[in-house]
């Protein structure tokens, strides 16, 4: 590595930070006292942005920057440098090129680190620039669980791992043994909770285990433990979920109930055999994040009042609809919590029970013993219920019993998997329900989607290109604004430009006009058009509300709502399809 004129770099950083001579002397004195890099001191004082600092260093040093969030990592390079060296010096090996090792560094001026890495790797270091936060993110993904020992003394469990407890306020017997596999699993769960992940994917390959976290609806690589065999980690999860560890040929489902700090977490575990072993998906269901006040669900003012109006009914059926992962469970549980009063008898039938609610009688379906949705519903009707929640209407038998309950003075809440509100009505009729039964029992349908919110830390305004303006006009059916908002991408949002999610809805209330259309057995498209004519806000229009308020991006609204459009003429524009494809994939 060539020698660098440090003074010139420092002067450029001081100039970019607009420091006075007195401030420069203070920074230099702090460097002398603490030994910290100049750049880190400037960041800590808040006088320079990380992106500005990296741009200055790139220009002055002639060293290129890399984006560690998107870059593919070479595992041979990782094997060249011990974990403790990478962690201590905040560097990250990216690739091997002949006798050189490509090394991401937050401070390429630290020649002592370069020398140490060259000694361990036995290769010449070729440095590239990366932010310290990006290096830490890469370390968490590729090194965190890499060196857990499979034999001998295991490291002491961290305080975070110890905070996980079973429901009875005691760690399981296995965790008290402080085994390395046990601690790895608890550390993985802790990291997932800390990052607000909704799912953990454990995916075995021929020689390794890939761990991915779903953050704000998008999967991100997290770690690849090298020291342990995939089956060790997967067996530990199956033991916690009370699954049969000897059965590896059939899918299994289980639950783990844990306490984390002051909150409760229900882990829904699903296993699936693959050619390389069992794949496991763990859904994290935290009560504080599932049960929310109605006003925090993301409903617009008009849709919020519509929801309240539906919940005031003493009888009738309310359906929530949308694809998997659209927030139906959160809306359903939040509505139940809103309706939960001492004078009411609330009973649910679920598969599985995802969140335990005080004061509500919850039943879990168990087909192995004949306790199906339909069978449980029949029994519920003899339990003097006021409000019934059916986890999902999957067949005609369940649909008929739920409809009968709605007609006999009960408020029934349930879900369907359809793309929009009008399709839910068509789905019930396709199942075998008579249209007159649907119109007399169904009060309303709420279709829902989740969209990612722009990261508040890196939010910026931008002007639309001519291509985007054309697309905006044809998609949203109105003139485009001069500017919109997007995320520049930062370490807080893992370089995605998004952080957190909100929901958009369309609420279909069965008015007399709509009931007459349903009785004529017309299609979902005609029902949708009539509902819009009568004032229903579509998913696209509700997404537009979030877009214009600066809450989300056009890309995200398109990604969430494109399949719900009925306008066939719109789909005939080839150039629009190409724009949609680019928009929907660019943020994923």
Coordinates of C-alpha atoms in Angstrom, one line a residue, residues 142-354:
X142 CA -20.8 -12.9 8.2
X143 CA -18.9 -13.1 11.5
X144 CA -21.4 -13.0 14.4
X145 CA -22.0 -16.7 14.8
X146 CA -19.1 -17.9 12.8
X147 CA -16.8 -19.0 15.6
X148 CA -19.1 -20.6 18.1
X149 CA -17.3 -23.7 19.4
X150 CA -18.9 -27.1 18.9
X151 CA -16.8 -28.7 21.6
X152 CA -15.1 -27.5 24.8
X153 CA -16.1 -24.6 27.0
X154 CA -18.7 -22.4 25.5
X155 CA -18.6 -18.6 25.9
X156 CA -20.7 -17.1 28.7
X157 CA -24.3 -16.1 27.6
X158 CA -24.8 -12.4 27.0
X159 CA -27.2 -10.3 29.0
X160 CA -29.5 -10.2 26.0
X161 CA -29.7 -13.9 25.7
X162 CA -30.4 -14.2 29.4
X163 CA -33.4 -11.9 29.0
X164 CA -35.2 -14.5 27.0
X165 CA -37.3 -16.7 29.3
X166 CA -40.1 -19.2 29.0
X167 CA -43.5 -18.2 29.9
X168 CA -43.1 -19.6 33.4
X169 CA -40.3 -17.1 34.1
X170 CA -37.6 -19.7 34.0
X171 CA -35.0 -20.5 31.3
X172 CA -35.4 -24.0 29.9
X173 CA -33.1 -26.7 31.2
X174 CA -31.1 -26.8 28.0
X175 CA -30.2 -23.0 28.2
X176 CA -28.9 -23.4 31.8
X177 CA -26.3 -25.8 30.5
X178 CA -24.8 -22.8 28.5
X179 CA -24.3 -25.0 25.4
X180 CA -23.0 -23.2 22.4
X181 CA -26.0 -24.2 20.2
X182 CA -28.4 -23.0 22.8
X183 CA -26.6 -19.7 23.1
X184 CA -26.4 -19.2 19.3
X185 CA -30.1 -19.7 19.0
X186 CA -30.9 -17.2 21.8
X187 CA -28.4 -14.7 20.3
X188 CA -30.1 -15.1 16.9
X189 CA -33.6 -14.4 18.5
X190 CA -32.2 -11.5 20.4
X191 CA -30.8 -9.9 17.2
X192 CA -34.1 -10.5 15.4
X193 CA -36.0 -8.7 18.1
X194 CA -33.5 -5.9 18.3
X195 CA -33.8 -5.3 14.5
X196 CA -37.6 -5.6 14.6
X197 CA -37.6 -8.6 12.2
X198 CA -40.9 -10.2 11.4
X199 CA -39.4 -13.6 10.4
X200 CA -36.2 -15.6 10.7
X201 CA -35.3 -18.0 7.8
X202 CA -32.9 -20.9 8.5
X203 CA -31.9 -22.3 5.1
X204 CA -29.5 -25.2 4.9
X205 CA -27.2 -25.6 2.0
X206 CA -24.7 -28.4 1.1
X207 CA -22.1 -27.2 3.6
X208 CA -23.6 -24.3 5.6
X209 CA -26.6 -22.7 7.1
X210 CA -27.9 -19.4 5.8
X211 CA -29.8 -17.2 8.2
X212 CA -31.9 -14.4 6.8
X213 CA -34.2 -11.8 8.6
X214 CA -37.3 -10.2 7.1
X215 CA -37.1 -6.5 7.9
X216 CA -40.0 -4.3 6.8
X217 CA -41.2 -7.1 4.5
X218 CA -37.8 -7.6 2.7
X219 CA -35.4 -10.5 3.4
X220 CA -31.8 -9.6 4.4
X221 CA -28.8 -11.9 4.8
X222 CA -27.9 -12.0 8.5
X223 CA -25.3 -14.7 9.3
X224 CA -23.9 -18.0 8.2
X225 CA -22.6 -20.0 11.2
X226 CA -19.6 -22.0 10.1
X227 CA -18.5 -23.9 13.2
X228 CA -21.9 -25.7 13.7
X229 CA -23.7 -28.1 11.5
X230 CA -27.1 -26.8 10.3
X231 CA -28.9 -29.8 11.8
X232 CA -27.6 -28.8 15.3
X233 CA -29.2 -25.4 15.1
X234 CA -32.4 -26.6 13.5
X235 CA -32.8 -29.5 16.1
X236 CA -32.5 -26.9 18.9
X237 CA -35.3 -24.8 17.4
X238 CA -37.5 -27.9 17.0
X239 CA -36.9 -28.9 20.6
X240 CA -38.0 -25.5 21.8
X241 CA -41.1 -25.8 19.6
X242 CA -41.9 -29.3 20.9
X243 CA -41.5 -30.8 17.5
X244 CA -40.4 -34.3 16.6
X245 CA -36.6 -34.0 15.9
X246 CA -36.5 -37.5 14.5
X247 CA -39.1 -36.6 11.8
X248 CA -37.3 -34.9 8.9
X249 CA -39.3 -36.1 6.0
X250 CA -42.6 -34.2 6.7
X251 CA -43.4 -30.6 7.4
X252 CA -44.1 -29.7 11.0
X253 CA -45.6 -26.7 12.8
X254 CA -45.1 -25.6 16.4
X255 CA -45.0 -22.6 18.8
X256 CA -42.5 -21.2 21.3
X257 CA -43.8 -18.9 24.0
X258 CA -41.1 -16.7 25.4
X259 CA -40.8 -13.6 27.5
X260 CA -38.3 -10.9 26.5
X261 CA -37.8 -8.2 29.1
X262 CA -41.3 -7.0 30.0
X263 CA -42.9 -8.2 26.8
X264 CA -44.2 -11.5 25.4
X265 CA -43.1 -13.0 22.2
X266 CA -44.8 -15.9 20.4
X267 CA -42.6 -17.7 17.9
X268 CA -44.5 -19.6 15.2
X269 CA -42.2 -22.3 13.8
X270 CA -42.6 -24.0 10.5
X271 CA -40.3 -26.7 9.1
X272 CA -40.1 -27.9 5.5
X273 CA -37.8 -30.7 4.2
X274 CA -35.5 -29.7 1.3
X275 CA -32.8 -31.5 -0.6
X276 CA -30.1 -30.2 1.8
X277 CA -32.1 -30.7 5.0
X278 CA -34.9 -29.0 6.9
X279 CA -35.7 -25.3 6.2
X280 CA -37.2 -23.5 9.2
X281 CA -39.1 -20.3 9.2
X282 CA -39.8 -18.6 12.6
X283 CA -42.5 -15.9 12.7
X284 CA -42.0 -13.4 15.5
X285 CA -45.2 -12.2 17.0
X286 CA -44.8 -9.6 19.8
X287 CA -48.0 -8.7 21.5
X288 CA -47.1 -5.0 21.8
X289 CA -46.6 -4.9 18.0
X290 CA -49.7 -7.0 17.1
X291 CA -52.3 -5.4 19.3
X292 CA -52.4 -1.6 18.6
X293 CA -54.9 1.1 19.2
X294 CA -57.1 1.5 16.2
X295 CA -55.8 5.0 15.5
X296 CA -52.3 3.6 15.1
X297 CA -53.1 1.1 12.3
X298 CA -52.5 3.6 9.5
X299 CA -56.1 4.1 8.4
X300 CA -57.0 7.4 6.7
X301 CA -59.5 9.6 8.6
X302 CA -62.4 8.4 6.3
X303 CA -61.4 4.7 6.5
X304 CA -60.9 4.9 10.3
X305 CA -64.5 6.2 10.7
X306 CA -65.7 3.4 8.4
X307 CA -63.9 0.8 10.5
X308 CA -65.4 2.2 13.7
X309 CA -68.9 2.2 12.1
X310 CA -68.5 -1.5 11.1
X311 CA -67.3 -2.4 14.7
X312 CA -70.4 -0.7 16.2
X313 CA -72.7 -3.3 14.6
X314 CA -74.1 -5.9 17.0
X315 CA -74.5 -8.4 14.2
X316 CA -73.2 -9.1 10.7
X317 CA -69.9 -10.3 9.2
X318 CA -66.7 -8.1 8.7
X319 CA -64.0 -9.6 6.4
X320 CA -60.4 -8.5 6.2
X321 CA -58.7 -9.5 3.0
X322 CA -55.3 -9.4 1.4
X323 CA -52.3 -11.6 0.7
X324 CA -50.1 -13.2 3.4
X325 CA -48.1 -10.6 5.3
X326 CA -50.4 -7.6 4.6
X327 CA -51.2 -6.9 8.3
X328 CA -54.6 -8.7 8.6
X329 CA -53.6 -10.3 11.9
X330 CA -52.6 -7.0 13.5
X331 CA -55.9 -5.3 12.3
X332 CA -58.0 -8.2 13.5
X333 CA -56.4 -8.4 17.0
X334 CA -56.5 -4.7 17.4
X335 CA -60.2 -4.7 16.5
X336 CA -60.8 -7.5 19.0
X337 CA -59.0 -5.6 21.7
X338 CA -61.1 -2.5 20.9
X339 CA -64.3 -4.6 21.3
X340 CA -63.2 -6.4 24.4
X341 CA -65.5 -5.3 27.2
X342 CA -66.7 -7.0 30.4
X343 CA -70.3 -7.2 29.2
X344 CA -69.4 -9.0 26.0
X345 CA -68.5 -12.7 25.4
X346 CA -65.7 -12.9 22.8
X347 CA -64.6 -16.2 21.4
X348 CA -62.0 -16.9 18.7
X349 CA -61.1 -19.9 16.5
X350 CA -57.6 -19.7 15.2
X351 CA -54.9 -21.7 13.5
X352 CA -52.7 -21.1 15.4
X353 CA -53.4 -18.7 18.3
X354 CA -50.9 -16.0 17.5

